[in-house]
XYZ file of C-alpha atoms in Angstrom:
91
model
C 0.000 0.000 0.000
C 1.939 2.944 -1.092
C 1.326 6.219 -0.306
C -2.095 5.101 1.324
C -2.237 6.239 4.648
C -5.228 4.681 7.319
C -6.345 7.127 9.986
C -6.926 5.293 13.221
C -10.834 4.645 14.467
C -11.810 7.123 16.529
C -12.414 6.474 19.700
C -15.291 7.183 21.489
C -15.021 9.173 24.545
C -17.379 9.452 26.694
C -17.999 13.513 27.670
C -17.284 13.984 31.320
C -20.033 16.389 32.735
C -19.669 20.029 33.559
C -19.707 21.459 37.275
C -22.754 23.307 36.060
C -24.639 19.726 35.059
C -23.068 18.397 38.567
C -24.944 21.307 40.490
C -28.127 20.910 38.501
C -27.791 17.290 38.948
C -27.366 17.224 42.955
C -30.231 20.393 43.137
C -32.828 18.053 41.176
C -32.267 15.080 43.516
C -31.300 16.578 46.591
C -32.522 20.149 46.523
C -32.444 21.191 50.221
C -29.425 19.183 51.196
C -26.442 22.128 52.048
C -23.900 22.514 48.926
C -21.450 25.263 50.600
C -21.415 27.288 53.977
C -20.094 31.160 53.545
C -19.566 32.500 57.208
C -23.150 32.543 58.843
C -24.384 31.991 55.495
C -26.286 28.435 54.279
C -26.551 27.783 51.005
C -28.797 24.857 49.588
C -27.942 22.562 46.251
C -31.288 24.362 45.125
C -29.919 27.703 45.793
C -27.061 27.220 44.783
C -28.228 25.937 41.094
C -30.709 28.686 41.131
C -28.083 31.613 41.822
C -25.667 30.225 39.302
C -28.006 29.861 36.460
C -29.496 33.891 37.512
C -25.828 34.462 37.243
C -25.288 33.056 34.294
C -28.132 34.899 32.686
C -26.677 38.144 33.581
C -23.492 37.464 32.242
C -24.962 36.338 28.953
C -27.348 39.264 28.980
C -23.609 41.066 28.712
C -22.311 39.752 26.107
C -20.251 36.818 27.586
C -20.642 33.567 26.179
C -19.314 30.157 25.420
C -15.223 30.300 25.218
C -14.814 34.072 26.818
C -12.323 34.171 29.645
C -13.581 35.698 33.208
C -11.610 37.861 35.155
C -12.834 36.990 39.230
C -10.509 38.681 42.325
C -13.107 37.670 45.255
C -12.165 35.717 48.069
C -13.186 32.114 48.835
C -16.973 31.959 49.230
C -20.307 31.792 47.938
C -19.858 34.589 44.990
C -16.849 32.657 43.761
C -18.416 29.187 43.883
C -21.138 30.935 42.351
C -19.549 32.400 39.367
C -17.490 29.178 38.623
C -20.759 27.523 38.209
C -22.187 30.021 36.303
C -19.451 30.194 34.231
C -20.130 26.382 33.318
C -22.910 27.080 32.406
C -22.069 29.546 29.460
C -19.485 27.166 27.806
């Protein structure tokens, strides 16, 4: 066989699933069950999902979208956990 080349089968992998899917998956099943503390502050798997997709609608309301980079100086805590997820959630 010359100068015939065979590309390899692709393989199949299987997609790993976003932190955004693992919050939405944990707030569907378990929606009162506590996801993070912040100080005094609770916050639910429910909440949390809910805040990250209002978040998420905000920054897509903005402009940002699947790909864009996000710029986040906040300390450890609910707004950062918050934005990661909603960040998932745009791409």
């Amino acid at each position: 066989m010359t100068g015939h080349t065979v590309a390899p089968q692709a393989q199949t992998r299987r997609q790993e699933p976003t932190p955004a899917q693992i919050l939405d998956d944990r707030a569907r099943t378990a929606p009162t069950a506590p996801a993070y503390v912040d100080g005094e502050a609770r916050f639910s798997f429910g909440q949390a999902a809910s805040r990250a997709r209002v978040l998420a609608g905000w920054l897509s309301a903005r402009g940002v979208g699947s790909g864009d980079r996000i710029l986040l100086m906040a300390k450890n805590g609910e707004f950062s956990a918050t934005t990661v997820f909603a960040a998932s959630h745009l791409g």
